[in-house]
PDB file of C-alpha atoms in Angstrom:
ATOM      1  CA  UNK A   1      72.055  -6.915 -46.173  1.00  0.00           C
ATOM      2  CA  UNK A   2      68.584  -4.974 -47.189  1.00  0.00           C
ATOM      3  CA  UNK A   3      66.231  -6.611 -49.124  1.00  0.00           C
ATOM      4  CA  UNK A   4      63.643  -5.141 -51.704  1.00  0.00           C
ATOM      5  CA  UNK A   5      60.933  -7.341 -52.362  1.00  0.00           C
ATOM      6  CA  UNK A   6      59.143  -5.964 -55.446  1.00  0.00           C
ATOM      7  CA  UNK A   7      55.244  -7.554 -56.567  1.00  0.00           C
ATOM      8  CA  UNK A   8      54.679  -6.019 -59.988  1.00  0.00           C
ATOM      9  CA  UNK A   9      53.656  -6.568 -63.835  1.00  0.00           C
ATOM     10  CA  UNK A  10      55.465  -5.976 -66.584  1.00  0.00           C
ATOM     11  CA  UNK A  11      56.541  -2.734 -66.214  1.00  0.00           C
ATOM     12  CA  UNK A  12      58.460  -3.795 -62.948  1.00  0.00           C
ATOM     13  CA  UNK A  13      59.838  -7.391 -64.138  1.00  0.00           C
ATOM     14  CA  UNK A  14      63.124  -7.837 -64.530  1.00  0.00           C
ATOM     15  CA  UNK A  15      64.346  -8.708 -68.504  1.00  0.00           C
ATOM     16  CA  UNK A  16      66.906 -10.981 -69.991  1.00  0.00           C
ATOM     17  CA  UNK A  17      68.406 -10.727 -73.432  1.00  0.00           C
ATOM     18  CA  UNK A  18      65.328 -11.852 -75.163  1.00  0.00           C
ATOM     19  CA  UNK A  19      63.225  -9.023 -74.241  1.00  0.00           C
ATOM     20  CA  UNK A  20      65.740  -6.336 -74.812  1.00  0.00           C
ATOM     21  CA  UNK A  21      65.980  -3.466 -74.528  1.00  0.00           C
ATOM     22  CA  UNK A  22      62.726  -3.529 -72.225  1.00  0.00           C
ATOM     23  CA  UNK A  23      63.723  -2.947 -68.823  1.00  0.00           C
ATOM     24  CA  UNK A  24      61.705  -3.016 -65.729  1.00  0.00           C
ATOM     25  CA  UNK A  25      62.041  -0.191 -62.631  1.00  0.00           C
ATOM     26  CA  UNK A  26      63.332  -3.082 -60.426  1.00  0.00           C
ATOM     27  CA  UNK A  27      66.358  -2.994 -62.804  1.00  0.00           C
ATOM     28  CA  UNK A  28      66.506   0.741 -63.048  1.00  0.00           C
ATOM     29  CA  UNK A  29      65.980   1.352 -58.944  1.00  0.00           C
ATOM     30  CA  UNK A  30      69.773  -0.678 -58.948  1.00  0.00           C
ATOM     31  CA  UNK A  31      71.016   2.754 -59.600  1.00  0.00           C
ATOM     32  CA  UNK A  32      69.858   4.604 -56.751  1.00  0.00           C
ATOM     33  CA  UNK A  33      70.500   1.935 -54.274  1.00  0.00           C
ATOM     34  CA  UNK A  34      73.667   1.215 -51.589  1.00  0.00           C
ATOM     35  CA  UNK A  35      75.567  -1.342 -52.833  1.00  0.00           C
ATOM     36  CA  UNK A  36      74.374  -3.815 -50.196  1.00  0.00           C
ATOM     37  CA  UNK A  37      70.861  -3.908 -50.936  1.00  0.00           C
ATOM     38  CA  UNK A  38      69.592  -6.805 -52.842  1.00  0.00           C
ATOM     39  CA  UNK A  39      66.334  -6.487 -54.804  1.00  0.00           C
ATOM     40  CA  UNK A  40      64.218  -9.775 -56.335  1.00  0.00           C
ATOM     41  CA  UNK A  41      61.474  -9.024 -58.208  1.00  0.00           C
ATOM     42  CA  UNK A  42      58.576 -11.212 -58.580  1.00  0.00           C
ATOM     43  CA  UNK A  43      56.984  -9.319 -61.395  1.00  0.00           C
ATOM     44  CA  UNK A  44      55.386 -11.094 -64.164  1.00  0.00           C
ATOM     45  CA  UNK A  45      54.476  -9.694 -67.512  1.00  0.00           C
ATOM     46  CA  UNK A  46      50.685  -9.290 -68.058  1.00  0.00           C
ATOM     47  CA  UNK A  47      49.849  -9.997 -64.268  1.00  0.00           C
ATOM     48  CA  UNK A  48      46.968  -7.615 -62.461  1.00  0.00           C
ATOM     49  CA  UNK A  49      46.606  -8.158 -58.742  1.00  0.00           C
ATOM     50  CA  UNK A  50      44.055 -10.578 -59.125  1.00  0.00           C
ATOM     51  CA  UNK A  51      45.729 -12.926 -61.531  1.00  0.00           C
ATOM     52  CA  UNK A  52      49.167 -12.354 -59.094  1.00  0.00           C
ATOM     53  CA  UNK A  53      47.389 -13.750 -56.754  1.00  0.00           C
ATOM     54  CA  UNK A  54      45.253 -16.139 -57.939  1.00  0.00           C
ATOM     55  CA  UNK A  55      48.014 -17.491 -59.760  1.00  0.00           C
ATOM     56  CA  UNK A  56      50.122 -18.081 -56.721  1.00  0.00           C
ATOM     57  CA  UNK A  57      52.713 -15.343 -57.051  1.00  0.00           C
ATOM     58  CA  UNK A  58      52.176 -13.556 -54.023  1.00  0.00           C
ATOM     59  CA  UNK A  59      51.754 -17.358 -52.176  1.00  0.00           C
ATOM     60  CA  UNK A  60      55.395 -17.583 -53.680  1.00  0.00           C
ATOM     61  CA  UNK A  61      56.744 -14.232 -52.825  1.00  0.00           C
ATOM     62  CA  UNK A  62      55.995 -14.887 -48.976  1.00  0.00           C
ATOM     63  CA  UNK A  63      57.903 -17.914 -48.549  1.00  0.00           C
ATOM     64  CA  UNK A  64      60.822 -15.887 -49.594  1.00  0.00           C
ATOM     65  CA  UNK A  65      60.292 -12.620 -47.329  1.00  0.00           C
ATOM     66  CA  UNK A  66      61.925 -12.140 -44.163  1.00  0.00           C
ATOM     67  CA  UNK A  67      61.667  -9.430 -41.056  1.00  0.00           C
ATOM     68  CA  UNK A  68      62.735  -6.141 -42.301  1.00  0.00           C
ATOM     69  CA  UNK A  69      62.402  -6.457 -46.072  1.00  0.00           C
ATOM     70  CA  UNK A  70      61.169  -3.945 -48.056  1.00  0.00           C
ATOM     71  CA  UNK A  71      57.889  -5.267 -50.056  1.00  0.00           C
ATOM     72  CA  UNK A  72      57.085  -3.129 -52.911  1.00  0.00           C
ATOM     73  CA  UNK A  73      53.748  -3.289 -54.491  1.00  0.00           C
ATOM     74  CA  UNK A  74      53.017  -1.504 -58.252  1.00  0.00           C
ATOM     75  CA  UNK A  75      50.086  -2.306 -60.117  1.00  0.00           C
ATOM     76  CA  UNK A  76      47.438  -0.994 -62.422  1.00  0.00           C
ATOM     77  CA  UNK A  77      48.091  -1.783 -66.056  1.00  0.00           C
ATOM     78  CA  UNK A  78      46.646  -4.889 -66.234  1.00  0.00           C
ATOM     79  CA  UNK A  79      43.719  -4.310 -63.316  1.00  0.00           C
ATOM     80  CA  UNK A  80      41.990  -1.879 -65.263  1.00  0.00           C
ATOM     81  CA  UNK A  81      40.932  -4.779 -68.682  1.00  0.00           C
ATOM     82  CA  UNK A  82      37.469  -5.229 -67.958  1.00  0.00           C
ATOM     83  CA  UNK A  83      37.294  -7.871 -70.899  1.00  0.00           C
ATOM     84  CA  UNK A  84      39.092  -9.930 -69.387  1.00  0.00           C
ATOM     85  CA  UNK A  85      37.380 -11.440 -66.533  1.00  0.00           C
ATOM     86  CA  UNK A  86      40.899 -13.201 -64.966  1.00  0.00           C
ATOM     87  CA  UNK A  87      42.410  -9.744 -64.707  1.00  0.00           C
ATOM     88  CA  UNK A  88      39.940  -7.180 -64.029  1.00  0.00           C
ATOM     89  CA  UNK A  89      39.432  -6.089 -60.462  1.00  0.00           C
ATOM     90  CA  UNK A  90      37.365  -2.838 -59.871  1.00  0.00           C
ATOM     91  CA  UNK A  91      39.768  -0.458 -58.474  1.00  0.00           C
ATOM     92  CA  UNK A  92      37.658   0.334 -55.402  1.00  0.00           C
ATOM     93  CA  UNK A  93      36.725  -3.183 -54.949  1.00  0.00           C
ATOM     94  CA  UNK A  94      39.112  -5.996 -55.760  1.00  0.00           C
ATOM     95  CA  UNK A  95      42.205  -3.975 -56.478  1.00  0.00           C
ATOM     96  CA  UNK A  96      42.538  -2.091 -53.424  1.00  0.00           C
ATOM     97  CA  UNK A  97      41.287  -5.417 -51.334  1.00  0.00           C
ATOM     98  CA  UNK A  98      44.280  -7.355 -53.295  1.00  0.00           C
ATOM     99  CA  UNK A  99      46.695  -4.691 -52.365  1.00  0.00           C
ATOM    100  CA  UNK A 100      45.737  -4.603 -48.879  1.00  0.00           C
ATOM    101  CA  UNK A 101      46.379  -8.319 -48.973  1.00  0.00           C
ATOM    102  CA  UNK A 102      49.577  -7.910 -50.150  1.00  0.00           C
ATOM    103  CA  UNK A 103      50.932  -5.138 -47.690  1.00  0.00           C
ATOM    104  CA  UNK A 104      49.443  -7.420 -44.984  1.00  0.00           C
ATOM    105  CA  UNK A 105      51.535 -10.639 -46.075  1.00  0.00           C
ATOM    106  CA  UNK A 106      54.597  -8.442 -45.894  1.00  0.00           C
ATOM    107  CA  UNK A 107      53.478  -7.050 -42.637  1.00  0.00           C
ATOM    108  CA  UNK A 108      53.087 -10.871 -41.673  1.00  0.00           C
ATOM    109  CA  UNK A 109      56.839 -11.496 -42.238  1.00  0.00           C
ATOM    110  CA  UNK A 110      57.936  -8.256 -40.206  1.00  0.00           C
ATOM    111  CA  UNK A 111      58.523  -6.563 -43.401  1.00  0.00           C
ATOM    112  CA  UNK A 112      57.851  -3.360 -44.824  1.00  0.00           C
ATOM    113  CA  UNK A 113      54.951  -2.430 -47.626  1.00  0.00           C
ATOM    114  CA  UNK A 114      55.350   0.251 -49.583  1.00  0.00           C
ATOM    115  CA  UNK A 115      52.418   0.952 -52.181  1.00  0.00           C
ATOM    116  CA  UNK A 116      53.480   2.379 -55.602  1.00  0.00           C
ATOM    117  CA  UNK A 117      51.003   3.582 -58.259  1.00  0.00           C
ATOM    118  CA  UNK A 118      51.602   2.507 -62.236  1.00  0.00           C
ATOM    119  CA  UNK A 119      53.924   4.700 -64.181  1.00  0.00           C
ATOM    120  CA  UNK A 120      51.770   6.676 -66.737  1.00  0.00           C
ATOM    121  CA  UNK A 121      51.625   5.362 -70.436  1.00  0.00           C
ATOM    122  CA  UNK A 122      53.105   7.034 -73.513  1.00  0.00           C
ATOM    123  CA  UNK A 123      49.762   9.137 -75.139  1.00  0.00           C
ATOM    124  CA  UNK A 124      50.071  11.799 -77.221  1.00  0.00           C
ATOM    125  CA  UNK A 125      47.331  12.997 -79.965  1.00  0.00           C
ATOM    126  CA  UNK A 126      47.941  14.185 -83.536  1.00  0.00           C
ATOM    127  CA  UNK A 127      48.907  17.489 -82.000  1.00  0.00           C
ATOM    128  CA  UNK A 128      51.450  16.095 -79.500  1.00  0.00           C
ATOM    129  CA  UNK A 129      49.882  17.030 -76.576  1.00  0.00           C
ATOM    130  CA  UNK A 130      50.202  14.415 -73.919  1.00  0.00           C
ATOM    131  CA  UNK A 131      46.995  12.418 -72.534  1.00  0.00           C
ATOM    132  CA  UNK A 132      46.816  12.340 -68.922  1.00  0.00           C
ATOM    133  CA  UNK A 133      44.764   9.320 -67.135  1.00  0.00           C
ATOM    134  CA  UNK A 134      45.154   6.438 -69.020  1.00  0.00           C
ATOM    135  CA  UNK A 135      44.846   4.683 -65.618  1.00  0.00           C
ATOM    136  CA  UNK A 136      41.701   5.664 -64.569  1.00  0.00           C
ATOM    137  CA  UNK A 137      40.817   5.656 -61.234  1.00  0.00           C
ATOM    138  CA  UNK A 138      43.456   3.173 -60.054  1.00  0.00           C
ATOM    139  CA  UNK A 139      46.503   5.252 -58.991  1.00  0.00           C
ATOM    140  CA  UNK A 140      43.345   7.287 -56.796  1.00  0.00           C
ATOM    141  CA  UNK A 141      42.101   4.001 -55.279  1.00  0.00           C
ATOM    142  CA  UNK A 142      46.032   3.024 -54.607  1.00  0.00           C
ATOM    143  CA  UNK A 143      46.709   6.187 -52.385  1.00  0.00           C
ATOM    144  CA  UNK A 144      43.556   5.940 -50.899  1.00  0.00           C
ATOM    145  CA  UNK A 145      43.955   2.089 -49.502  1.00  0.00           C
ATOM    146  CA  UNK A 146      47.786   3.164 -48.642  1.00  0.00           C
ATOM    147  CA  UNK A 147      46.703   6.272 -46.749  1.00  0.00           C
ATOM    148  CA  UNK A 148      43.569   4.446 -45.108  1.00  0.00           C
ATOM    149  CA  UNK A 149      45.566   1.516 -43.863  1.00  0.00           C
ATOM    150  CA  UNK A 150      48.750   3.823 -42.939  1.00  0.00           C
ATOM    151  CA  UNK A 151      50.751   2.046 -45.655  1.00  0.00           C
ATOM    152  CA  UNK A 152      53.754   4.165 -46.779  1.00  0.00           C
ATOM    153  CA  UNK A 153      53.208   5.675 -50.675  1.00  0.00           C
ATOM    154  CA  UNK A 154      54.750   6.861 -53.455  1.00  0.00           C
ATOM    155  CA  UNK A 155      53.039   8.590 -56.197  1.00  0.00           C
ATOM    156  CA  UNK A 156      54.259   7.490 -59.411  1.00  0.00           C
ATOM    157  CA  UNK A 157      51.537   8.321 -62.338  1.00  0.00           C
ATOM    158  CA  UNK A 158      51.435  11.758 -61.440  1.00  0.00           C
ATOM    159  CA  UNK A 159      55.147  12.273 -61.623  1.00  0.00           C
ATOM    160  CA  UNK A 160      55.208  10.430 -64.697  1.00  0.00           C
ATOM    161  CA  UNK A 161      52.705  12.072 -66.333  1.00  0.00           C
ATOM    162  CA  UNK A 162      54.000  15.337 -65.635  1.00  0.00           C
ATOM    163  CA  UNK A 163      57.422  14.727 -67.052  1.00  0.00           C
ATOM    164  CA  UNK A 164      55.996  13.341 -70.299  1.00  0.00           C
ATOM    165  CA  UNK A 165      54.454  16.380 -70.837  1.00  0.00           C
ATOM    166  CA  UNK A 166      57.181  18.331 -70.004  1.00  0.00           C
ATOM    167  CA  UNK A 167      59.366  16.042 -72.673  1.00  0.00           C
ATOM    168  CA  UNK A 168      56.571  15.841 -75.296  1.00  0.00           C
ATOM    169  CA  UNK A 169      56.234  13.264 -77.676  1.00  0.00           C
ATOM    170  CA  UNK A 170      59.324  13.472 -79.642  1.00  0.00           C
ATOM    171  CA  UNK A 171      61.399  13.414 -77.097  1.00  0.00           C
ATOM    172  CA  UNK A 172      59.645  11.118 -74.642  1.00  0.00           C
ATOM    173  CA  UNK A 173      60.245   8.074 -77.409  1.00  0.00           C
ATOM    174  CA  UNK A 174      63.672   6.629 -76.222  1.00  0.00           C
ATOM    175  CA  UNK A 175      62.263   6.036 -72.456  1.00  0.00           C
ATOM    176  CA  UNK A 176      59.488   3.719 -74.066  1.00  0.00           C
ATOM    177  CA  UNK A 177      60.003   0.454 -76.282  1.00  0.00           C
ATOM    178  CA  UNK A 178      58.837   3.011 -78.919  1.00  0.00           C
ATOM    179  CA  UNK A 179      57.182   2.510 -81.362  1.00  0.00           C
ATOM    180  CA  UNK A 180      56.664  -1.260 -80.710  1.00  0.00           C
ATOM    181  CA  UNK A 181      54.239   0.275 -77.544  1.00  0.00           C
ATOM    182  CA  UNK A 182      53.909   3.038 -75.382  1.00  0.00           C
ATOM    183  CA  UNK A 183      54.100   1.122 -72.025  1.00  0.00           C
ATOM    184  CA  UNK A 184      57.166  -0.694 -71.830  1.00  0.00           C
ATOM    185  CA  UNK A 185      60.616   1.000 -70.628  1.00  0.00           C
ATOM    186  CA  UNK A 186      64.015   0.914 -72.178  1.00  0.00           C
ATOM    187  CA  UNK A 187      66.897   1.225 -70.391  1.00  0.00           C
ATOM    188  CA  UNK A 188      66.987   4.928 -70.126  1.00  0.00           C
ATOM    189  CA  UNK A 189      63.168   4.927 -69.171  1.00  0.00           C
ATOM    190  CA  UNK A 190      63.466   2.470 -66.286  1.00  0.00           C
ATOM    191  CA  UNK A 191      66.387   4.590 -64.888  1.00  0.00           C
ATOM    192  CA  UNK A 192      64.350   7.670 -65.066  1.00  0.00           C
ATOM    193  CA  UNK A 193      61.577   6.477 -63.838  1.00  0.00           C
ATOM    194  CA  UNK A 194      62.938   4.844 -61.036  1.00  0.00           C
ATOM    195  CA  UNK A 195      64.876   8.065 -59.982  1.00  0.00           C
ATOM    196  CA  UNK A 196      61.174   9.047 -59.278  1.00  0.00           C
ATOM    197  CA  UNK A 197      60.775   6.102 -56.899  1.00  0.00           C
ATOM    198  CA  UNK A 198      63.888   6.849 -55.623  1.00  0.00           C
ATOM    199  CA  UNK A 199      62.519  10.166 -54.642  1.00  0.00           C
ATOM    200  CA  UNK A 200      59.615   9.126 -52.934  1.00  0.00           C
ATOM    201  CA  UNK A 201      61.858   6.763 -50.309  1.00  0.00           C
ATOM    202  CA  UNK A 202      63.735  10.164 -49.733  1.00  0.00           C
ATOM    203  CA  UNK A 203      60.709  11.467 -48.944  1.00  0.00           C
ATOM    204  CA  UNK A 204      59.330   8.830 -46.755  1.00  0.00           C
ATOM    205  CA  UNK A 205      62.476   8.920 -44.412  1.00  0.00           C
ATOM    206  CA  UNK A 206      64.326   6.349 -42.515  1.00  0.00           C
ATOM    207  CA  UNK A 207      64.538   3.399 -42.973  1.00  0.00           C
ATOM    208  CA  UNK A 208      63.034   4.026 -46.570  1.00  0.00           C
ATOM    209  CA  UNK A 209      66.074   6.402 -47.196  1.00  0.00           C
ATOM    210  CA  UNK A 210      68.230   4.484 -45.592  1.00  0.00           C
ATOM    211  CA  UNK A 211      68.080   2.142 -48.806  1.00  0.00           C
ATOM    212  CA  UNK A 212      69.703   5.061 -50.805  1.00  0.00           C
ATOM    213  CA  UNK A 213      73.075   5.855 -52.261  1.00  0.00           C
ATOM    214  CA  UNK A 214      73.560   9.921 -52.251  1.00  0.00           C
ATOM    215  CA  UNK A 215      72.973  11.822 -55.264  1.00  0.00           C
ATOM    216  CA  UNK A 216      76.785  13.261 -54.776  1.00  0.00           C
ATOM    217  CA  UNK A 217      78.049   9.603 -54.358  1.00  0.00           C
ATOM    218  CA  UNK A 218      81.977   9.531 -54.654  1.00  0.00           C
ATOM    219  CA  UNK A 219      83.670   8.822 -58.082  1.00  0.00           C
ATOM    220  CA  UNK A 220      85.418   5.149 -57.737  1.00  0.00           C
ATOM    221  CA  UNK A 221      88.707   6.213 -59.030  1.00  0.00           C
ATOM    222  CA  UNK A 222      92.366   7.087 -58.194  1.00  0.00           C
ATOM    223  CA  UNK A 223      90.911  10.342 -57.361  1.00  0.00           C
ATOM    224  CA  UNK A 224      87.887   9.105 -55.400  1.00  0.00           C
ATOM    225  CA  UNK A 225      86.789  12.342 -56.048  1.00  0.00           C
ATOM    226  CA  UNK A 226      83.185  13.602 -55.313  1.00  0.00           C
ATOM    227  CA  UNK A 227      80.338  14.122 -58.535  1.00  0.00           C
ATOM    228  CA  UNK A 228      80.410  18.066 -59.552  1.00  0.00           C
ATOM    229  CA  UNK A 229      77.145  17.635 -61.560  1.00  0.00           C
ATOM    230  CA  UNK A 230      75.777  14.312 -60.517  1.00  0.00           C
ATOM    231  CA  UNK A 231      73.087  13.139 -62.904  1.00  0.00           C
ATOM    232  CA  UNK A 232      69.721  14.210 -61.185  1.00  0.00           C
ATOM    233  CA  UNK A 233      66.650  12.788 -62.976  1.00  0.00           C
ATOM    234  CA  UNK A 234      64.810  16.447 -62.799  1.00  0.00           C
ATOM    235  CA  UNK A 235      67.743  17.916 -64.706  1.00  0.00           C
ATOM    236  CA  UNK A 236      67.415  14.630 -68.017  1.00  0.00           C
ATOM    237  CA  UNK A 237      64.438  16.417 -69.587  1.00  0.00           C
ATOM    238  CA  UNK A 238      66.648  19.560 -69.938  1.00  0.00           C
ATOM    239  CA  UNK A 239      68.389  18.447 -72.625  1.00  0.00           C
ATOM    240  CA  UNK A 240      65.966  15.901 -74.079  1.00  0.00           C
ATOM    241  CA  UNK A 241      63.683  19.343 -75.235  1.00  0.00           C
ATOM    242  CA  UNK A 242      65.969  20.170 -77.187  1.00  0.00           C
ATOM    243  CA  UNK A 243      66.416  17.690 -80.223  1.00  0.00           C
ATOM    244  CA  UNK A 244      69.386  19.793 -81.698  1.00  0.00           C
ATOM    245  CA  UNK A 245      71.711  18.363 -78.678  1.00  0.00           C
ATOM    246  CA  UNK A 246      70.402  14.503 -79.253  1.00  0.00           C
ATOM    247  CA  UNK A 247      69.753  13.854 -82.614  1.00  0.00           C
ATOM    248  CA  UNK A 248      72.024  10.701 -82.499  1.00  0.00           C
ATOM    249  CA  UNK A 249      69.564   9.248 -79.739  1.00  0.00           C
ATOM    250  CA  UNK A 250      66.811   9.475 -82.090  1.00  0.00           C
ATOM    251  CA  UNK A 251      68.394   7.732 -85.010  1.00  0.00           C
ATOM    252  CA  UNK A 252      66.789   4.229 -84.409  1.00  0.00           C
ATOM    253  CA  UNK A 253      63.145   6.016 -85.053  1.00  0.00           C
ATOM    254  CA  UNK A 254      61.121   4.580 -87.994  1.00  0.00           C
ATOM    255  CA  UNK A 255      60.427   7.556 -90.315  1.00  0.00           C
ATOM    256  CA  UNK A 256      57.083   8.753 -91.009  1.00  0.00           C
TER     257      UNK A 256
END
């Protein structure tokens, strides 16, 4: 059996009932994957690498990784408070040293670090054009640490940001645990998002790859017959432009 291993904050943890419908990517990723990879997630709500560590997470997360997991490492939203002194780490001083530390406690345990940067937040302005960089320099410092230490990467905040704007901010609201905040996933979001991380372990190759079920995966039926028009995360904004072909997804939304 494959193992991920995924270190995160909220936007990664994994939900229960009580926080519903927020839904962290180590949830959504459960779609992309063979059905014999397992994935824990340590992620806490609110955590920045600093306070993951500090607080003994990562301490915890080691005694539980074995040779030839997959360790997946996503932070940024919480790194970036500079009032708060237990969270902040400069992101090309603390937060790429506490990453490095990270991918070399998986390296340790024979496993396998993969660095992810944050997924972008919901930010549009009283025009509805989308605000790009609400992470600062963090998802920079992240690639560079990954590609200075040879540390395998996948590029979330750019892909993220790019397909907001593409959506816009009408139709962008059902991904996010809109209009409570513009950070937080919902079901939908955490599968879409993750389809992006699923993506970037195509990319990467074996044994990254290896982790995935195909796109054209086989219909479990009588028929067993194969997906015509298999639901490809590039194609979901399609539809989402256009309200006239949703307008019972956005029947929830508080009017104005």
């Amino acid at each position: 059996m494959k193992r991920i291993i995924y270190l995160g904050d909220s936007t990664v943890t994994w939900n229960h009932i009580a926080t519903y419908p927020q839904t962290g990517l180590s949830q959504g990723l459960l779609w992309y994957l063979k059905d014999d990879v397992f994935v824990r997630s340590f992620a806490v709500n609110g955590r920045s690498t600093k306070s993951f560590i500090e607080q003994g997470r990562l301490q915890e997360a080691e005694t539980f990784i074995q040779e030839g997991d997959f360790v997946f490492i996503q932070f940024g939203h919480n790194d970036q408070k500079q009032s708060d002194p237990l969270r902040y780490a400069d992101p090309y001083g603390a937060y790429q040293e506490n990453l490095k530390r990270m991918a070399d406690t998986a390296k340790g345990k024979g496993a396998y670090p993969v660095i992810l940067s944050p997924i972008a937040r919901r930010l549009f302005d009283n025009e509805g054009n989308f605000l790009p960089g609400s992470h600062g320099e963090y998802p920079k410092a992240a690639q560079e640490l990954a590609e200075r230490e040879h540390i395998p990467f996948i590029e979330l905040t750019r892909k993220s940001e790019q397909y907001l704007t593409k959506l816009g901010d009408f139709a962008s609201r059902p991904l996010y645990v809109y209009p409570k905040d513009n950070s937080h996933l919902q079901v939908h979001g955490a599968v879409v998002m993750a389809g992006f991380i699923a993506d970037g372990l195509m990319a990467l190759g074996a044994p990254y790859s290896d982790l995935l079920v195909p796109r054209d995966a086989k219909i479990i039926d009588e028929d067993d017959a194969a997906a015509v028009s298999p639901y490809m995360v590039e194609h979901m904004g399609e539809a989402f432009c256009d309200p006239s072909l949703n307008m019972d997804v956005f029947q929830f939304e508080k009017q104005d």
